[in-house]
Short mmCIF file of C-alpha atoms in Angstrom, two decimals:
data_model
loop_
_atom_site.label_atom_id
_atom_site.label_comp_id
_atom_site.label_asym_id
_atom_site.label_seq_id
_atom_site.Cartn_x
_atom_site.Cartn_y
_atom_site.Cartn_z
CA MET D 1 -29.97 25.18 -28.87
CA ALA D 2 -28.23 25.93 -25.37
CA ARG D 3 -24.75 25.07 -25.46
CA PRO D 4 -23.89 22.09 -23.20
CA ARG D 5 -22.09 23.29 -19.89
CA LYS D 6 -19.10 22.07 -18.48
CA PRO D 7 -19.22 19.49 -15.46
CA LEU D 8 -19.24 21.65 -12.63
CA LEU D 9 -15.58 21.54 -10.55
CA SER D 10 -15.48 19.71 -7.43
CA ARG D 11 -12.73 18.23 -5.14
CA GLU D 12 -13.73 14.70 -6.43
CA ARG D 13 -13.89 15.35 -9.90
CA ILE D 14 -10.19 16.97 -9.31
CA VAL D 15 -8.89 14.30 -7.52
CA GLU D 16 -10.40 11.57 -10.19
CA THR D 17 -8.68 13.30 -13.10
CA ALA D 18 -5.33 13.98 -11.15
CA GLY D 19 -5.27 10.27 -10.32
CA ALA D 20 -5.97 9.03 -13.61
CA LEU D 21 -2.97 11.50 -14.77
CA VAL D 22 -0.78 9.99 -12.18
CA ASP D 23 -1.57 6.33 -13.12
CA ALA D 24 -0.97 7.05 -16.79
CA GLU D 25 1.96 9.12 -16.69
CA GLY D 26 3.65 9.24 -13.22
CA LEU D 27 3.82 12.10 -10.59
CA ALA D 28 6.40 14.34 -12.77
CA ALA D 29 3.41 14.57 -15.03
CA LEU D 30 1.23 16.48 -12.54
CA SER D 31 1.10 20.10 -12.42
CA THR D 32 -1.54 22.31 -11.56
CA ARG D 33 -1.55 23.53 -15.58
CA ARG D 34 -1.76 20.47 -16.94
CA LEU D 35 -4.66 19.13 -14.85
CA ALA D 36 -6.28 22.58 -15.02
CA ALA D 37 -6.21 21.75 -18.86
CA GLU D 38 -7.30 18.44 -18.69
CA LEU D 39 -10.56 19.60 -16.51
CA GLY D 40 -10.74 22.43 -19.22
CA VAL D 41 -10.71 24.97 -16.36
CA SER D 42 -8.51 27.74 -15.50
CA GLY D 43 -5.69 27.10 -13.30
CA PRO D 44 -6.52 29.52 -10.43
CA SER D 45 -9.84 27.63 -10.35
CA LEU D 46 -8.34 24.54 -8.73
CA TYR D 47 -7.24 26.70 -5.91
CA ASN D 48 -10.67 27.37 -4.44
CA HIS D 49 -10.53 23.24 -3.59
CA PHE D 50 -6.53 22.69 -3.09
CA ARG D 51 -4.26 25.27 -2.13
CA THR D 52 -1.37 23.64 -3.53
CA LYS D 53 -0.32 20.71 -5.60
CA ASP D 54 1.08 18.43 -2.46
CA GLU D 55 -2.51 19.08 -0.91
CA ILE D 56 -4.14 17.23 -4.52
CA LEU D 57 -1.58 14.22 -4.20
CA ASP D 58 -2.55 13.88 -0.99
CA ALA D 59 -5.98 13.71 -1.89
CA VAL D 60 -5.08 11.19 -4.53
CA ALA D 61 -3.14 8.95 -2.37
CA ASP D 62 -6.17 8.91 0.20
CA ALA D 63 -8.65 7.81 -2.46
CA VAL D 64 -6.31 4.69 -2.79
CA SER D 65 -6.39 4.24 0.90
CA ALA D 66 -9.85 4.42 0.79
CA LYS D 67 -10.30 1.23 -1.18
CA VAL D 68 -8.21 -0.85 1.12
CA ASP D 69 -10.45 -3.33 3.18
CA LEU D 70 -10.62 -3.10 6.56
CA SER D 71 -13.51 -5.51 7.35
CA MET D 72 -11.24 -7.74 9.10
CA PHE D 73 -10.58 -5.23 12.07
CA ALA D 74 -13.91 -4.91 12.95
CA PRO D 75 -14.61 -5.82 16.63
CA ASP D 76 -17.12 -8.30 15.33
CA ASP D 77 -15.05 -10.02 12.72
CA PRO D 78 -14.39 -13.75 13.84
CA ARG D 79 -11.14 -13.72 12.40
CA ASP D 80 -7.97 -14.01 14.52
CA TRP D 81 -5.48 -11.29 14.31
CA ARG D 82 -3.07 -13.11 12.16
CA THR D 83 -5.45 -13.70 9.64
CA ALA D 84 -6.76 -10.25 9.49
CA LEU D 85 -3.41 -8.70 9.02
CA HIS D 86 -2.86 -11.48 6.20
CA ASP D 87 -6.14 -10.41 4.49
CA TRP D 88 -5.72 -6.84 4.66
CA ALA D 89 -2.20 -7.14 3.54
CA VAL D 90 -3.54 -8.68 0.57
CA SER D 91 -5.91 -6.11 -0.09
CA TYR D 92 -3.46 -3.22 0.66
CA ARG D 93 -1.13 -4.83 -1.80
CA ALA D 94 -3.92 -5.04 -4.68
CA ALA D 95 -4.69 -1.41 -3.99
CA LEU D 96 -1.56 -0.07 -4.43
CA ALA D 97 -0.53 -2.68 -7.68
CA ASP D 98 -3.35 -0.76 -9.39
CA HIS D 99 -1.87 2.76 -9.06
CA PRO D 100 1.59 2.04 -8.52
CA HIS D 101 2.65 5.62 -9.24
CA ILE D 102 1.31 7.14 -6.06
CA VAL D 103 2.96 4.62 -3.60
CA PRO D 104 6.07 7.00 -3.06
CA VAL D 105 3.49 9.28 -1.66
CA LEU D 106 1.73 6.73 0.21
CA ALA D 107 4.95 5.29 1.67
CA GLN D 108 5.51 8.65 3.51
CA GLY D 109 2.77 8.05 5.68
CA PRO D 110 -0.89 9.03 6.55
CA GLY D 111 0.02 12.50 7.65
CA ARG D 112 -3.39 14.35 8.19
CA ARG D 113 -5.27 12.28 5.40
CA PRO D 114 -8.37 11.18 6.68
CA ALA D 115 -8.73 7.40 4.89
CA GLY D 116 -4.99 6.82 5.69
CA LEU D 117 -5.47 7.52 9.41
CA LYS D 118 -8.32 5.30 9.53
CA VAL D 119 -6.40 2.42 8.05
CA ALA D 120 -3.92 2.98 11.03
CA ASP D 121 -6.15 3.05 13.72
CA ALA D 122 -8.19 -0.14 12.30
CA VAL D 123 -5.02 -1.74 12.46
CA PHE D 124 -3.57 -0.48 15.90
CA GLY D 125 -7.11 -0.85 17.46
CA ALA D 126 -7.27 -4.53 16.70
CA MET D 127 -3.58 -5.83 17.28
CA VAL D 128 -4.41 -3.98 20.75
CA ARG D 129 -7.64 -5.58 21.05
CA ALA D 130 -5.88 -9.06 20.22
CA GLY D 131 -3.46 -8.59 23.43
CA TRP D 132 -0.43 -6.95 21.65
CA PRO D 133 0.82 -4.33 24.13
CA PRO D 134 0.72 -0.60 22.45
CA ALA D 135 4.28 -0.60 21.38
CA GLN D 136 4.27 -3.74 19.96
CA ALA D 137 1.14 -2.77 17.66
CA THR D 138 2.32 0.27 16.58
CA SER D 139 5.35 -1.52 15.43
CA ILE D 140 3.24 -3.96 13.73
CA GLY D 141 1.71 -1.20 11.63
CA ALA D 142 5.10 0.32 10.82
CA LEU D 143 6.51 -3.13 9.54
CA MET D 144 3.03 -4.24 7.56
CA ARG D 145 3.19 -0.80 5.90
CA TYR D 146 7.20 -1.22 5.04
CA PHE D 147 6.59 -4.63 3.87
CA VAL D 148 3.38 -3.92 1.76
CA THR D 149 4.66 -0.49 0.05
CA GLY D 150 8.03 -1.72 -0.23
CA SER D 151 6.52 -4.69 -2.37
CA ALA D 152 4.45 -2.20 -4.22
CA LEU D 153 7.25 0.37 -5.51
CA GLY D 154 8.86 -2.12 -8.41
CA SER D 155 8.79 -5.32 -9.56
CA PHE D 156 11.60 -7.58 -8.71
CA ALA D 157 11.05 -9.69 -11.95
CA ARG D 158 10.83 -6.71 -14.14
CA GLY D 159 14.23 -5.34 -13.07
CA PHE D 160 15.48 -8.37 -15.23
CA VAL D 161 15.71 -8.01 -19.05
CA ASP D 162 14.42 -10.81 -21.47
CA ASP D 163 17.99 -10.81 -23.12
CA GLU D 164 19.66 -13.68 -22.05
CA THR D 165 22.99 -12.87 -23.43
CA ALA D 166 22.78 -10.30 -20.51
CA TYR D 167 23.59 -12.80 -18.18
CA ASP D 168 27.06 -14.20 -18.94
CA PRO D 169 27.76 -17.58 -16.98
CA ALA D 170 31.37 -16.40 -16.90
CA ASP D 171 30.07 -13.43 -14.95
CA TYR D 172 26.78 -14.40 -13.41
CA PRO D 173 27.22 -18.38 -13.01
CA HIS D 174 23.49 -18.43 -11.11
CA LEU D 175 21.38 -16.22 -13.32
CA GLY D 176 21.12 -18.59 -16.19
CA GLN D 177 17.60 -18.18 -16.31
CA ALA D 178 17.07 -14.82 -15.03
CA HIS D 179 16.25 -13.42 -18.29
CA LEU D 180 12.86 -15.78 -17.95
CA LEU D 181 11.81 -13.61 -14.93
CA ALA D 182 10.14 -10.65 -16.86
CA GLU D 183 7.65 -12.56 -18.99
CA ARG D 184 6.65 -14.65 -15.66
CA ARG D 185 6.20 -10.92 -13.89
CA GLU D 186 2.96 -11.35 -12.21
CA LYS D 187 3.49 -14.73 -10.84
CA VAL D 188 6.94 -14.26 -9.69
CA ASP D 189 5.98 -11.15 -7.81
CA ARG D 190 2.89 -12.53 -6.09
CA VAL D 191 4.73 -15.75 -4.67
CA ALA D 192 7.57 -13.71 -3.57
CA PHE D 193 5.03 -11.42 -1.72
CA GLU D 194 3.16 -14.40 -0.46
CA THR D 195 6.53 -15.97 0.80
CA GLY D 196 7.42 -12.89 2.79
CA LEU D 197 4.05 -12.08 4.46
CA ARG D 198 3.76 -15.90 5.57
CA ALA D 199 7.22 -15.41 6.99
CA LEU D 200 6.58 -12.09 8.62
CA LEU D 201 3.34 -13.62 10.16
CA ASP D 202 4.97 -16.74 11.17
CA GLY D 203 7.73 -14.47 13.18
CA LEU D 204 4.81 -12.47 14.65
CA THR D 205 3.00 -15.32 15.85
CA MET D 206 6.29 -16.69 17.68
CA GLN D 207 6.23 -13.65 19.49
CA TYR D 208 2.98 -13.55 20.42
CA GLU D 209 2.75 -17.16 21.52
CA ALA D 210 5.98 -16.45 23.59
CA GLY D 211 4.33 -13.57 25.02
CA ALA D 212 1.27 -15.46 26.10
CA ARG D 213 3.95 -17.93 27.64
CA GLY D 214 5.44 -15.27 29.33
CA ASN D 215 2.04 -13.94 30.74
CA GLY D 216 0.83 -17.30 31.81
CA ARG D 217 4.31 -17.90 33.99
CA GLU D 218 3.82 -14.50 36.00
CA ARG D 219 0.44 -15.21 36.71
CA ASP D 220 1.44 -19.20 38.00
CA ALA D 221 4.04 -17.14 40.46
CA GLU D 222 1.76 -14.85 41.17
CA GLY D 223 -0.91 -17.42 42.28
CA GLY D 224 1.93 -19.35 44.11
CA ALA D 225 2.94 -16.29 46.15
#
């Protein structure tokens, strides 16, 4: 009987295995030696596909970016810019929440990663089409990335222990219920994200409407000249 062949090594298989390792044990667990062992190959064989461990991490991060929904930024999508940003931010956060250990890599920006660059291109293009000046469209893409990646870097609720004796009223008079946050982590973090996103979009809407009014006054002045 012929011995079963090992699956062929490919970029996709390397990225999938590396991603699973990072998801399970964190960034520190990933090394080329450990990854080669997980794949059942020799370390040097990885270099036929990736030159460095950082390139592998970039590919893992980009695979996460590729999961983010961008349909709301298509030119023929009926959603307005505010709804599009909201829906994208929700999808973006969901993708990062599924892979929290890779967030520090994603937070560094897209670099040369194709999927990450497609995200940046889609957001910028949609904002410019909606009437935002290019400089402000760039700022919007940046602040949305700051907000979403920041929310995914760690859980606010998990930062508190479920031991009520840790919060002595004599020292922390307003943290009497803080020990309950950990067990309500998912709801607390979700509501916090939604509250922040709504406030951010409200602020952008005010800027957008103020800009529209200013442009209208300029047109009226030109018409009366």
